[in-house]
Amino acid sequence: MTTMCRAFLAFFCILLATLPVAGESLRIKAGCLFPLTGPGALYGRDSTVAIKLAQKHLESLEPFGYPQVDVIVEDTRSKSLRSLQIARRLIDEDRVDFLCGVVNSSVARAVSGLARDEEVFFIGTDHASPALTSEDLHPYYFRVNNGTRLSMRAGAKYIRETYGNRSEPVKIAFIGPDYEYGYQAWDDLRRFLQQQGTEFEIAGEYWPKVFETDFSPYIQSLLRTDADIVVNGQWGLDFVTFVKQAAQLGLFDRLQFMNFDAGGNYELLAELENDMPLGLVLSARHHVNWPPTERNRAFVEEFREEAGRYPSYAAQGAYAGILAMAEAVRNAGGTGDKDRIRESLEHLTLSLPEDPDGFRSKMDPVNHQILQVQAIGKTIFNNSFAPAKVMLGDWRIYYPPESWPTFKNGS
């Protein structure tokens, strides 16, 4: 055998060794971090159900070369230190290819720092702080749910459409949680209002602590302002508690109430039932009744059959996260080349339940934030999705920009 033949044979053997064995499917190992107990546990439980739905969907796509995703779900209890310990174990002991999930933005920033140091991809599926896609951005972080920046961009447009023709500035009061999520939302809303030339005045800012139980002092202060609008940045139980107390004190009879990011979450509508006032302007990152597409209806119904309830917004984020991993690894040809996986994620497009017909969610390649449509509606009577008695309707739809919006300071 000539030297050239031996060299060719050796190369051919190496090539064969790198190819999948017939019948052997490509697999991904992911470690997902969610609160399964304590505050935010519903979002973790819904995310776990949605992960199962995504795995089932990927099984149907296996003949087309889609990898299967094995997922380890761990309970963070919404604690940063615990989350870091879990993430470290998932990386060192379980040897995961991806980290994913996380509800709280502060926890996400901590986990993202570890992912950067360990060079492990972290797919954010729930948290929303713009910091993760700006000053904290690194090559291993990607987010597949709408962040507060796009929510506030849509909210600023809604305010301009509604109040922009007035001769005097619109007066806005803001109340939000006293941590980064609330600060970023208020900063971004003001910047977008200024950017689009909307004249406004700040009628007040209020920062109750997270998990506050008595909002009456804040509500009384809001009632004493001359605000036209109160923009609320709360979510979860804080939002439910605030709405109940504000309704009792007559806030909604005096001011137009708006929450552009999380107030329209289905689980809040279900929790409030008849206590949800009509005429509030709300939005969410996923709606069970919008878009009215076959894909969204099928996702919502499949989730209901699996869980016995309709999904919170968190479910679609987790579903998107699993599909994003599979799409990226499929396009990269495996889990071994991180540069190819990163490139695939940077040019990712996905068809998701929340996408209206003719639109696909797409990743911004520079800031690693997925760009999605935002639907803002008003609360109306609708008991089609029990136990909720009120749903959103009278929709206004806002398509995302071509790229992730940044401001002059680079944030």
XYZ file of C-alpha atoms in Angstrom:
411
model
C 0.000 0.000 0.000
C 1.420 3.375 -0.987
C 1.973 6.190 1.499
C -0.777 8.213 -0.193
C -3.259 5.325 0.101
C -2.434 4.809 3.777
C -2.899 8.545 4.440
C -6.244 8.548 2.643
C -7.416 5.460 4.534
C -6.457 7.040 7.875
C -8.337 10.225 6.983
C -11.400 8.210 5.919
C -11.415 6.287 9.212
C -11.252 9.523 11.197
C -14.122 10.936 9.142
C -16.246 7.854 9.799
C -15.551 8.086 13.514
C -16.972 11.611 13.634
C -20.258 10.671 11.946
C -23.311 9.558 13.957
C -23.859 5.808 14.074
C -26.919 4.712 12.102
C -29.939 4.831 14.363
C -28.067 6.932 16.948
C -29.752 10.285 17.520
C -27.889 13.430 18.434
C -28.656 14.425 22.026
C -28.268 17.597 24.055
C -28.017 17.784 27.835
C -29.534 20.895 29.416
C -29.786 22.038 33.008
C -32.756 24.327 33.621
C -33.141 26.456 36.746
C -36.613 27.494 37.897
C -38.372 28.206 41.191
C -40.488 25.135 41.909
C -41.314 26.111 45.497
C -41.857 29.468 47.142
C -42.452 32.744 45.251
C -42.686 32.263 41.505
C -43.208 28.492 41.774
C -46.085 28.537 39.275
C -43.722 29.859 36.607
C -41.300 27.034 37.288
C -44.014 24.388 37.216
C -45.462 25.767 33.986
C -41.988 25.885 32.454
C -41.485 22.219 33.341
C -44.732 21.256 31.597
C -43.762 23.301 28.533
C -40.359 21.596 28.403
C -42.161 18.254 28.101
C -44.269 19.637 25.250
C -41.135 20.858 23.478
C -39.462 17.470 23.909
C -42.535 15.800 22.437
C -42.464 18.204 19.495
C -38.778 17.468 18.883
C -39.482 13.734 18.862
C -41.748 14.310 15.863
C -38.911 16.196 14.132
C -36.200 13.605 14.785
C -36.504 12.122 11.251
C -35.541 15.589 9.957
C -32.286 15.684 11.885
C -33.416 17.496 15.007
C -31.556 16.495 18.179
C -33.377 15.415 21.308
C -32.903 17.410 24.508
C -32.453 15.695 27.874
C -33.346 18.185 30.598
C -32.469 18.314 34.286
C -34.786 20.735 36.122
C -33.634 22.112 39.478
C -35.480 24.221 42.072
C -33.772 27.582 42.629
C -36.316 28.820 45.207
C -35.547 32.217 43.612
C -32.267 32.423 45.570
C -29.091 33.694 43.881
C -26.562 31.719 45.943
C -28.553 28.500 45.669
C -28.903 29.042 41.905
C -25.145 29.492 41.533
C -24.475 26.309 43.494
C -26.917 24.369 41.326
C -25.507 25.810 38.102
C -21.978 24.934 39.207
C -23.027 21.339 39.891
C -24.824 21.071 36.552
C -21.657 22.221 34.780
C -19.067 20.265 36.773
C -20.908 17.038 37.573
C -23.683 16.685 35.003
C -21.599 18.164 32.167
C -24.542 19.986 30.620
C -24.242 21.573 27.188
C -26.635 24.398 28.090
C -28.008 26.165 31.130
C -31.509 27.558 30.737
C -34.441 29.191 32.466
C -34.349 31.551 35.500
C -37.292 33.782 36.440
C -35.673 36.521 38.523
C -33.399 39.015 36.729
C -31.011 39.367 39.670
C -30.568 35.584 39.810
C -30.110 35.534 36.035
C -27.266 38.056 36.208
C -25.443 35.856 38.715
C -25.939 32.679 36.667
C -24.957 34.490 33.482
C -21.650 35.518 35.049
C -20.889 31.884 35.868
C -21.860 30.801 32.339
C -19.453 33.394 30.939
C -16.595 32.225 33.156
C -17.205 28.538 32.398
C -17.955 29.117 28.691
C -21.298 27.318 28.881
C -24.296 28.603 26.922
C -27.096 30.086 29.022
C -30.492 30.369 27.317
C -32.683 32.806 29.249
C -36.375 31.921 29.020
C -38.163 34.146 31.522
C -36.279 37.061 33.140
C -36.433 40.397 31.377
C -33.762 42.886 32.472
C -32.060 44.710 29.554
C -28.772 44.606 31.488
C -28.206 41.007 30.409
C -28.245 42.013 26.754
C -26.255 45.227 27.200
C -23.640 45.867 29.906
C -23.625 42.220 31.065
C -23.689 40.725 27.565
C -21.171 37.993 26.743
C -20.775 35.380 23.972
C -22.566 32.605 25.885
C -25.803 34.361 26.865
C -28.951 34.422 24.690
C -32.545 35.290 25.639
C -35.593 33.819 23.906
C -38.366 35.740 25.672
C -39.298 39.373 25.220
C -37.471 41.691 27.596
C -38.808 44.789 29.308
C -37.147 47.042 26.737
C -39.382 45.858 23.903
C -42.387 45.951 26.253
C -41.625 49.561 27.164
C -41.011 50.459 23.528
C -44.495 49.182 22.685
C -45.904 50.918 25.766
C -44.405 54.253 24.747
C -45.998 53.882 21.318
C -49.349 53.086 22.939
C -49.151 56.212 25.110
C -48.223 58.386 22.133
C -51.095 56.999 20.034
C -53.545 57.627 22.870
C -52.349 60.976 24.246
C -50.031 62.403 21.575
C -52.538 64.874 20.123
C -53.155 66.701 23.392
C -52.076 70.314 23.721
C -50.558 69.735 27.168
C -48.032 67.080 28.255
C -49.408 63.774 29.487
C -48.785 63.329 33.214
C -47.411 59.908 34.159
C -46.892 58.347 37.583
C -44.902 55.127 37.916
C -45.027 52.439 40.588
C -42.773 49.419 40.368
C -40.745 46.954 42.423
C -37.700 48.319 44.208
C -35.059 46.375 42.283
C -33.422 46.301 38.886
C -36.432 45.047 36.904
C -38.530 48.029 37.989
C -35.732 50.566 37.541
C -34.942 49.395 34.009
C -38.589 49.384 32.950
C -39.128 52.983 34.082
C -35.846 54.177 32.573
C -36.641 52.573 29.224
C -40.212 53.873 29.076
C -39.039 57.451 29.630
C -36.271 57.111 27.067
C -38.649 55.797 24.405
C -41.180 58.545 25.140
C -38.417 61.131 24.720
C -37.081 59.405 21.619
C -40.434 59.570 19.841
C -41.078 63.166 20.894
C -43.925 62.562 23.331
C -44.325 65.458 25.757
C -44.815 64.157 29.290
C -44.393 65.140 32.911
C -43.559 62.860 35.815
C -46.335 63.032 38.392
C -44.629 60.700 40.853
C -42.392 57.652 41.318
C -43.071 54.940 43.888
C -40.910 51.961 44.820
C -42.537 49.426 47.153
C -40.419 46.447 48.122
C -41.007 43.089 46.462
C -43.726 40.998 48.188
C -45.210 44.063 49.912
C -48.596 43.262 51.463
C -49.979 46.760 52.080
C -49.946 49.125 49.113
C -52.493 51.551 50.563
C -49.942 54.320 51.344
C -48.729 54.219 47.742
C -52.261 54.146 46.362
C -53.278 57.111 48.509
C -50.243 59.006 47.213
C -51.201 58.189 43.624
C -54.721 59.463 44.254
C -53.276 62.789 45.395
C -51.320 63.297 42.159
C -52.612 65.009 39.035
C -51.495 62.070 36.860
C -53.392 61.051 33.741
C -51.771 57.616 33.735
C -50.291 55.336 36.336
C -47.832 52.919 34.757
C -47.375 49.861 36.927
C -44.247 47.700 36.741
C -45.288 44.934 39.129
C -45.775 41.250 38.418
C -47.035 38.096 40.104
C -48.563 38.270 43.579
C -47.514 41.916 43.978
C -49.648 42.850 40.973
C -52.648 40.876 42.254
C -52.427 42.454 45.709
C -52.022 45.950 44.271
C -55.020 45.616 41.932
C -57.315 44.358 44.701
C -56.338 47.166 47.064
C -56.386 49.836 44.346
C -59.897 48.799 43.283
C -61.140 49.108 46.874
C -59.651 52.607 47.155
C -61.077 53.811 43.828
C -57.800 54.284 41.936
C -59.146 52.910 38.654
C -62.038 55.381 38.705
C -59.553 58.257 38.754
C -56.596 57.227 36.600
C -55.902 55.170 33.490
C -53.919 52.148 34.650
C -51.288 50.517 32.400
C -48.842 47.637 32.768
C -46.978 46.810 29.560
C -44.899 43.788 30.527
C -46.518 41.357 32.964
C -49.911 42.660 34.097
C -51.766 40.779 31.374
C -50.351 37.379 32.307
C -53.081 34.740 32.212
C -52.326 33.455 35.714
C -53.068 36.920 37.126
C -56.359 37.149 35.248
C -57.261 33.704 36.580
C -56.279 34.606 40.147
C -58.278 37.838 40.161
C -61.378 36.432 38.418
C -64.180 38.994 38.991
C -61.822 41.239 40.956
C -60.020 42.241 37.749
C -61.415 45.654 36.749
C -62.435 46.372 33.172
C -60.649 48.929 31.028
C -57.092 48.391 32.292
C -54.374 48.534 29.616
C -52.176 45.449 29.979
C -49.795 43.182 28.136
C -47.773 40.010 28.636
C -45.052 38.024 26.888
C -47.562 35.395 25.794
C -51.354 35.414 25.649
C -53.665 32.396 25.601
C -56.099 34.266 23.310
C -53.672 36.062 20.983
C -52.582 35.583 18.275
C -55.687 33.724 17.076
C -53.600 31.205 15.133
C -53.830 27.432 14.930
C -50.304 27.171 16.353
C -51.123 29.193 19.466
C -54.477 27.507 20.023
C -52.833 24.084 19.746
C -50.079 25.021 22.201
C -52.543 26.407 24.748
C -54.841 23.395 24.488
C -52.012 20.863 24.618
C -50.699 22.554 27.744
C -54.166 22.516 29.324
C -54.562 18.807 28.611
C -51.165 18.091 30.189
C -51.416 20.386 33.228
C -55.146 20.773 33.822
C -54.881 24.563 33.557
C -54.063 27.212 30.988
C -50.410 28.290 30.701
C -48.795 31.298 32.287
C -46.533 33.391 30.057
C -43.496 31.485 31.374
C -44.526 28.295 29.601
C -43.970 29.633 26.101
C -40.551 30.986 27.074
C -39.379 27.585 28.298
C -40.845 25.949 25.190
C -38.903 28.397 23.021
C -35.700 27.735 24.962
C -35.720 24.009 24.258
C -36.482 24.555 20.563
C -33.703 27.151 20.346
C -31.118 24.697 21.679
C -32.224 22.006 19.249
C -32.249 24.361 16.260
C -28.803 25.733 17.088
C -27.195 22.323 17.610
C -28.837 20.939 14.478
C -27.470 23.807 12.402
C -24.058 23.518 14.071
C -23.861 19.792 13.380
C -23.467 18.812 17.036
C -22.516 20.096 20.465
C -18.747 20.012 20.002
C -18.102 23.310 18.235
C -19.146 26.239 20.432
C -18.267 28.816 17.801
C -20.685 27.207 15.344
C -23.389 26.941 18.012
C -22.943 30.626 18.844
C -23.159 31.596 15.191
C -26.306 29.514 14.814
C -27.899 31.139 17.863
C -26.987 34.602 16.614
C -28.898 33.953 13.386
C -31.708 31.967 14.992
C -35.274 32.210 13.735
C -38.114 30.261 15.306
C -41.801 29.820 14.601
C -43.394 30.050 18.050
C -46.955 29.976 19.416
C -46.822 33.720 20.166
C -45.916 34.640 16.583
C -48.761 36.012 14.429
C -49.173 34.628 10.927
C -46.373 35.732 8.616
C -43.912 36.514 11.415
C -41.081 34.475 12.939
C -39.256 35.328 16.142
C -35.648 36.181 15.344
C -32.499 36.714 17.369
C -30.658 40.012 17.275
C -27.102 38.880 16.429
C -25.386 41.696 18.318
C -27.312 41.826 21.595
C -28.482 38.191 21.738
C -32.098 39.200 22.432
C -34.952 37.615 20.517
C -37.214 40.096 18.721
C -40.940 39.408 19.006
C -44.301 41.059 18.460
C -45.906 42.803 21.454
C -49.702 42.840 21.808
C -51.277 45.352 24.217
C -54.961 45.086 25.088
C -57.677 46.262 27.444
C -59.426 44.117 30.028
C -62.876 43.060 28.824
C -65.441 40.529 30.016
C -64.585 37.090 28.602
C -65.148 33.834 30.482
C -63.910 31.508 27.733
C -60.740 30.655 29.656
C -61.970 29.689 33.111
C -61.323 30.425 35.897
C -60.555 33.872 34.434
C -63.653 36.022 33.997
C -61.813 38.888 32.287
C -59.356 38.651 29.396
C -57.591 41.116 27.135
C -59.157 42.397 23.928
C -59.282 45.575 21.840
C -55.722 44.755 20.807
C -53.031 47.022 19.444
C -50.118 45.180 17.850
C -46.518 46.408 17.807
C -43.899 44.720 15.657
C -40.286 44.783 16.835
C -37.546 46.883 15.261
C -35.069 45.253 12.912
C -32.443 45.240 15.658
C -32.349 45.498 19.425
C -32.862 49.161 20.417
C -29.970 50.805 22.242
C -29.568 54.307 23.628
C -26.803 56.878 23.285
C -24.896 55.580 26.300
C -24.710 52.149 24.648
C -27.090 50.440 27.070
